[in-house]
Amino acid sequence: MTATATSVDEPEQLEPQAPPVSRGARWVRRLVPAAVAALSGVLLYASFPPRTLWWLALPAFAVFGWTLRGRTWKTALGHGYLFGLGFLLPLLVWTGVEVGSGPWLALVVVEAVYIALVGVGVAAVSRLPAWPLWAAAVWTAGEAARARVPFGGFPWGKVAFGQADGVFLPLAAVGGTPVLGFAVVLCGFGLYEVVRLVLDRRGGGVVRRTAAAAALLSVAVPVVGALAARSLVSDKAEDGTATVAVIQGNVPRAGLEFNAQRRAVLDHHVRETERLAAEVKAGKVPQPDFVLWPENSSDIDPFANADARAVIDEAAKAIGAPISVGGVVERDGKLYNEQILWDPAKGPVDTYDKRQVQPFGEYLPLRSLLGAINKNWTSMVRQDFSRGTKAGVFTLDGTKVGLATCYEAAFDWAVRDTVTDGAQMISVPSNNATFDRSEMTYQQLAMSRVRAVEHSRTVTVPVTSGVSAVIMPDGKITQRTGMFVADSLVQKVPLRSSETPATRLGILPELVLVLVAAGGLGWAVASAVRGRRGSGV
């Protein structure tokens, strides 16, 4: 019998060890994803107006997903914050055009915290099956929070507002801005997951069919859903038509002192209305049924100043139609940003007071604290504006026109309740003179285009200094002005009374997506706890 043995003197065979990673290499591994996170935020910014590169939102979220998937919460927090800075710093630069970089930077620093927390949530759910679904819901939940707190919220920069030219736009009619934004983010995260699985497959890894199917559906379902939702978009006149005139009177100067010269802004709008009246009498343009002036088009209170009342009366009589006039009025010691329905025969007959007033612009939160830090801040907002309490719907020559004044166009509820109160079309009177030639006016115009599709209504945007526009219910701009020019737009527009699913459902789609996000986060936390118990940690 023969035996085989190993000599005790034979050296033990050791597996080769990987060379140690240098400190520089470790820093590169950390810094590259961080830099990419910031750049993907810039990419998302580039998808917003005035550019028509809406599709850039997809690679932006695909790359963002790469920087977050499987990361620790601390790393995800940092990457999310960098993404937020890359996105919001250029998007909101207009907020510092006239007041300096301090308020702009402060706003971005605070708003980016929401996106940082979203980054943590996305990283947590990225370990779940079909993670793009949960991650997109987490993003939507973050937007919902940002639109409500603090100080009434700041929804500017919702993903939906960058999609006015995109294929996903019809989804606004399905579930409003939450569903539209969710679809874009889902498609972006799904795009990354498809690429990741393809690379794993090529590298010899095993890809489960369920994972591949979930990734493909994340990309396909939003696109197919958007194509199917096109049937909800219609320009058909259901209640006849109305001939509307939009007046852009321009301002004597841009910036915070646009109305420093008494009655100058009002006189500009009176002059442009009277010029239009002359063209109507000459047969060059049709007689409008009603006229829409911008926010702050009367720079002095027409209820307190007889000369302002007189010139508005003259303009209304000259054009022979009721005018919606924007003014700052004082009543019972309170200031209101008000739209006034001015009849050519009866004078002022109805009013709408802006309900969502702008913090730090129309009222100053924490006034005593800010005054102690910098008295210049309190001097810029000497008296807070009071809020209105009722939805604004004017009946203008038989047409019900919903009013969402400037900043209100960013808030879902402020536009929707004008439609549920019977508005057959919507007007968004605005004043962008304090933001010079920045991108702000184009960003706001895109919001109005999304609102047109969301509620299937014609939307007019009368602005003091531009860009004013007429938008059809399909979101297309049919007429627009330039910036800082006096001009008028006259057009016959369709009136509609049917409600889209988004109008009928209201907050429900957003609530469902928030609950989906909560469910995904709960699942992720429970899985992590079970994993720790299983490993004996």
PDB file of N, CA and C in Angstrom, residues 260-298:
ATOM      1  N   ALA A 260     -40.364 103.913  -9.308  1.00  0.00           N
ATOM      2  CA  ALA A 260     -39.967 105.048  -8.467  1.00  0.00           C
ATOM      3  C   ALA A 260     -40.620 106.352  -8.917  1.00  0.00           C
ATOM      4  N   GLN A 261     -40.917 106.456 -10.209  1.00  0.00           N
ATOM      5  CA  GLN A 261     -41.543 107.666 -10.730  1.00  0.00           C
ATOM      6  C   GLN A 261     -43.056 107.514 -10.647  1.00  0.00           C
ATOM      7  N   ARG A 262     -43.697 108.389  -9.914  1.00  0.00           N
ATOM      8  CA  ARG A 262     -45.130 108.242  -9.622  1.00  0.00           C
ATOM      9  C   ARG A 262     -45.959 108.118 -10.888  1.00  0.00           C
ATOM     10  N   ARG A 263     -46.754 107.092 -10.967  1.00  0.00           N
ATOM     11  CA  ARG A 263     -47.748 106.823 -12.009  1.00  0.00           C
ATOM     12  C   ARG A 263     -47.133 106.497 -13.363  1.00  0.00           C
ATOM     13  N   ALA A 264     -45.806 106.376 -13.433  1.00  0.00           N
ATOM     14  CA  ALA A 264     -45.173 106.134 -14.728  1.00  0.00           C
ATOM     15  C   ALA A 264     -45.575 104.772 -15.293  1.00  0.00           C
ATOM     16  N   VAL A 265     -45.559 103.738 -14.447  1.00  0.00           N
ATOM     17  CA  VAL A 265     -45.915 102.397 -14.924  1.00  0.00           C
ATOM     18  C   VAL A 265     -47.377 102.367 -15.365  1.00  0.00           C
ATOM     19  N   LEU A 266     -48.250 102.972 -14.572  1.00  0.00           N
ATOM     20  CA  LEU A 266     -49.660 103.035 -14.938  1.00  0.00           C
ATOM     21  C   LEU A 266     -49.844 103.751 -16.274  1.00  0.00           C
ATOM     22  N   ASP A 267     -49.178 104.874 -16.435  1.00  0.00           N
ATOM     23  CA  ASP A 267     -49.316 105.626 -17.682  1.00  0.00           C
ATOM     24  C   ASP A 267     -48.832 104.824 -18.884  1.00  0.00           C
ATOM     25  N   HIS A 268     -47.803 104.013 -18.697  1.00  0.00           N
ATOM     26  CA  HIS A 268     -47.326 103.158 -19.786  1.00  0.00           C
ATOM     27  C   HIS A 268     -48.426 102.189 -20.237  1.00  0.00           C
ATOM     28  N   HIS A 269     -49.154 101.617 -19.276  1.00  0.00           N
ATOM     29  CA  HIS A 269     -50.185 100.645 -19.627  1.00  0.00           C
ATOM     30  C   HIS A 269     -51.433 101.320 -20.185  1.00  0.00           C
ATOM     31  N   VAL A 270     -51.744 102.491 -19.690  1.00  0.00           N
ATOM     32  CA  VAL A 270     -52.842 103.265 -20.265  1.00  0.00           C
ATOM     33  C   VAL A 270     -52.523 103.618 -21.712  1.00  0.00           C
ATOM     34  N   ARG A 271     -51.293 104.080 -21.946  1.00  0.00           N
ATOM     35  CA  ARG A 271     -50.874 104.494 -23.287  1.00  0.00           C
ATOM     36  C   ARG A 271     -50.951 103.324 -24.276  1.00  0.00           C
ATOM     37  N   GLU A 272     -50.478 102.144 -23.849  1.00  0.00           N
ATOM     38  CA  GLU A 272     -50.502 100.992 -24.759  1.00  0.00           C
ATOM     39  C   GLU A 272     -51.937 100.529 -25.014  1.00  0.00           C
ATOM     40  N   THR A 273     -52.810 100.632 -24.002  1.00  0.00           N
ATOM     41  CA  THR A 273     -54.211 100.264 -24.183  1.00  0.00           C
ATOM     42  C   THR A 273     -54.896 101.231 -25.149  1.00  0.00           C
ATOM     43  N   GLU A 274     -54.608 102.507 -25.020  1.00  0.00           N
ATOM     44  CA  GLU A 274     -55.199 103.499 -25.921  1.00  0.00           C
ATOM     45  C   GLU A 274     -54.654 103.345 -27.338  1.00  0.00           C
ATOM     46  N   ARG A 275     -53.398 102.948 -27.468  1.00  0.00           N
ATOM     47  CA  ARG A 275     -52.831 102.680 -28.802  1.00  0.00           C
ATOM     48  C   ARG A 275     -53.555 101.500 -29.445  1.00  0.00           C
ATOM     49  N   LEU A 276     -53.809 100.465 -28.645  1.00  0.00           N
ATOM     50  CA  LEU A 276     -54.546  99.318 -29.149  1.00  0.00           C
ATOM     51  C   LEU A 276     -55.968  99.723 -29.538  1.00  0.00           C
ATOM     52  N   ALA A 277     -56.602 100.572 -28.737  1.00  0.00           N
ATOM     53  CA  ALA A 277     -57.955 101.032 -29.046  1.00  0.00           C
ATOM     54  C   ALA A 277     -58.002 101.740 -30.394  1.00  0.00           C
ATOM     55  N   ALA A 278     -56.978 102.517 -30.693  1.00  0.00           N
ATOM     56  CA  ALA A 278     -56.900 103.209 -31.987  1.00  0.00           C
ATOM     57  C   ALA A 278     -56.786 102.206 -33.133  1.00  0.00           C
ATOM     58  N   GLU A 279     -56.039 101.137 -32.923  1.00  0.00           N
ATOM     59  CA  GLU A 279     -55.901 100.108 -33.956  1.00  0.00           C
ATOM     60  C   GLU A 279     -57.220  99.359 -34.160  1.00  0.00           C
ATOM     61  N   VAL A 280     -57.956  99.155 -33.060  1.00  0.00           N
ATOM     62  CA  VAL A 280     -59.263  98.506 -33.165  1.00  0.00           C
ATOM     63  C   VAL A 280     -60.208  99.367 -33.991  1.00  0.00           C
ATOM     64  N   LYS A 281     -60.241 100.657 -33.706  1.00  0.00           N
ATOM     65  CA  LYS A 281     -61.122 101.579 -34.438  1.00  0.00           C
ATOM     66  C   LYS A 281     -60.736 101.662 -35.908  1.00  0.00           C
ATOM     67  N   ALA A 282     -59.446 101.500 -36.189  1.00  0.00           N
ATOM     68  CA  ALA A 282     -58.976 101.545 -37.581  1.00  0.00           C
ATOM     69  C   ALA A 282     -59.198 100.222 -38.308  1.00  0.00           C
ATOM     70  N   GLY A 283     -59.690  99.219 -37.583  1.00  0.00           N
ATOM     71  CA  GLY A 283     -59.947  97.930 -38.199  1.00  0.00           C
ATOM     72  C   GLY A 283     -58.720  97.066 -38.391  1.00  0.00           C
ATOM     73  N   LYS A 284     -57.625  97.413 -37.738  1.00  0.00           N
ATOM     74  CA  LYS A 284     -56.384  96.641 -37.903  1.00  0.00           C
ATOM     75  C   LYS A 284     -56.365  95.382 -37.042  1.00  0.00           C
ATOM     76  N   VAL A 285     -57.044  95.449 -35.900  1.00  0.00           N
ATOM     77  CA  VAL A 285     -57.135  94.280 -35.009  1.00  0.00           C
ATOM     78  C   VAL A 285     -58.579  94.159 -34.544  1.00  0.00           C
ATOM     79  N   PRO A 286     -59.015  92.954 -34.186  1.00  0.00           N
ATOM     80  CA  PRO A 286     -60.405  92.788 -33.748  1.00  0.00           C
ATOM     81  C   PRO A 286     -60.665  93.415 -32.382  1.00  0.00           C
ATOM     82  N   GLN A 287     -61.909  93.731 -32.123  1.00  0.00           N
ATOM     83  CA  GLN A 287     -62.324  94.271 -30.828  1.00  0.00           C
ATOM     84  C   GLN A 287     -62.203  93.180 -29.771  1.00  0.00           C
ATOM     85  N   PRO A 288     -61.434  93.408 -28.720  1.00  0.00           N
ATOM     86  CA  PRO A 288     -61.346  92.395 -27.665  1.00  0.00           C
ATOM     87  C   PRO A 288     -62.596  92.389 -26.797  1.00  0.00           C
ATOM     88  N   ASP A 289     -62.926  91.210 -26.294  1.00  0.00           N
ATOM     89  CA  ASP A 289     -64.033  91.097 -25.341  1.00  0.00           C
ATOM     90  C   ASP A 289     -63.619  91.607 -23.966  1.00  0.00           C
ATOM     91  N   PHE A 290     -62.357  91.448 -23.639  1.00  0.00           N
ATOM     92  CA  PHE A 290     -61.828  91.953 -22.371  1.00  0.00           C
ATOM     93  C   PHE A 290     -60.313  92.098 -22.498  1.00  0.00           C
ATOM     94  N   VAL A 291     -59.743  92.829 -21.538  1.00  0.00           N
ATOM     95  CA  VAL A 291     -58.319  93.198 -21.580  1.00  0.00           C
ATOM     96  C   VAL A 291     -57.674  92.784 -20.264  1.00  0.00           C
ATOM     97  N   LEU A 292     -56.467  92.246 -20.343  1.00  0.00           N
ATOM     98  CA  LEU A 292     -55.738  91.788 -19.165  1.00  0.00           C
ATOM     99  C   LEU A 292     -54.452  92.582 -19.014  1.00  0.00           C
ATOM    100  N   TRP A 293     -54.337  93.259 -17.878  1.00  0.00           N
ATOM    101  CA  TRP A 293     -53.108  93.980 -17.539  1.00  0.00           C
ATOM    102  C   TRP A 293     -52.284  93.144 -16.556  1.00  0.00           C
ATOM    103  N   PRO A 294     -50.992  93.457 -16.429  1.00  0.00           N
ATOM    104  CA  PRO A 294     -50.129  92.665 -15.532  1.00  0.00           C
ATOM    105  C   PRO A 294     -50.306  93.010 -14.057  1.00  0.00           C
ATOM    106  N   GLU A 295     -49.657  92.233 -13.233  1.00  0.00           N
ATOM    107  CA  GLU A 295     -49.463  92.532 -11.820  1.00  0.00           C
ATOM    108  C   GLU A 295     -48.730  93.871 -11.702  1.00  0.00           C
ATOM    109  N   ASN A 296     -49.142  94.701 -10.746  1.00  0.00           N
ATOM    110  CA  ASN A 296     -48.485  95.995 -10.478  1.00  0.00           C
ATOM    111  C   ASN A 296     -48.528  96.943 -11.668  1.00  0.00           C
ATOM    112  N   SER A 297     -49.494  96.765 -12.579  1.00  0.00           N
ATOM    113  CA  SER A 297     -49.576  97.669 -13.726  1.00  0.00           C
ATOM    114  C   SER A 297     -50.034  99.061 -13.313  1.00  0.00           C
ATOM    115  N   SER A 298     -50.725  99.151 -12.174  1.00  0.00           N
ATOM    116  CA  SER A 298     -50.991 100.458 -11.580  1.00  0.00           C
ATOM    117  C   SER A 298     -50.071 100.608 -10.384  1.00  0.00           C
TER     118      SER A 298
END
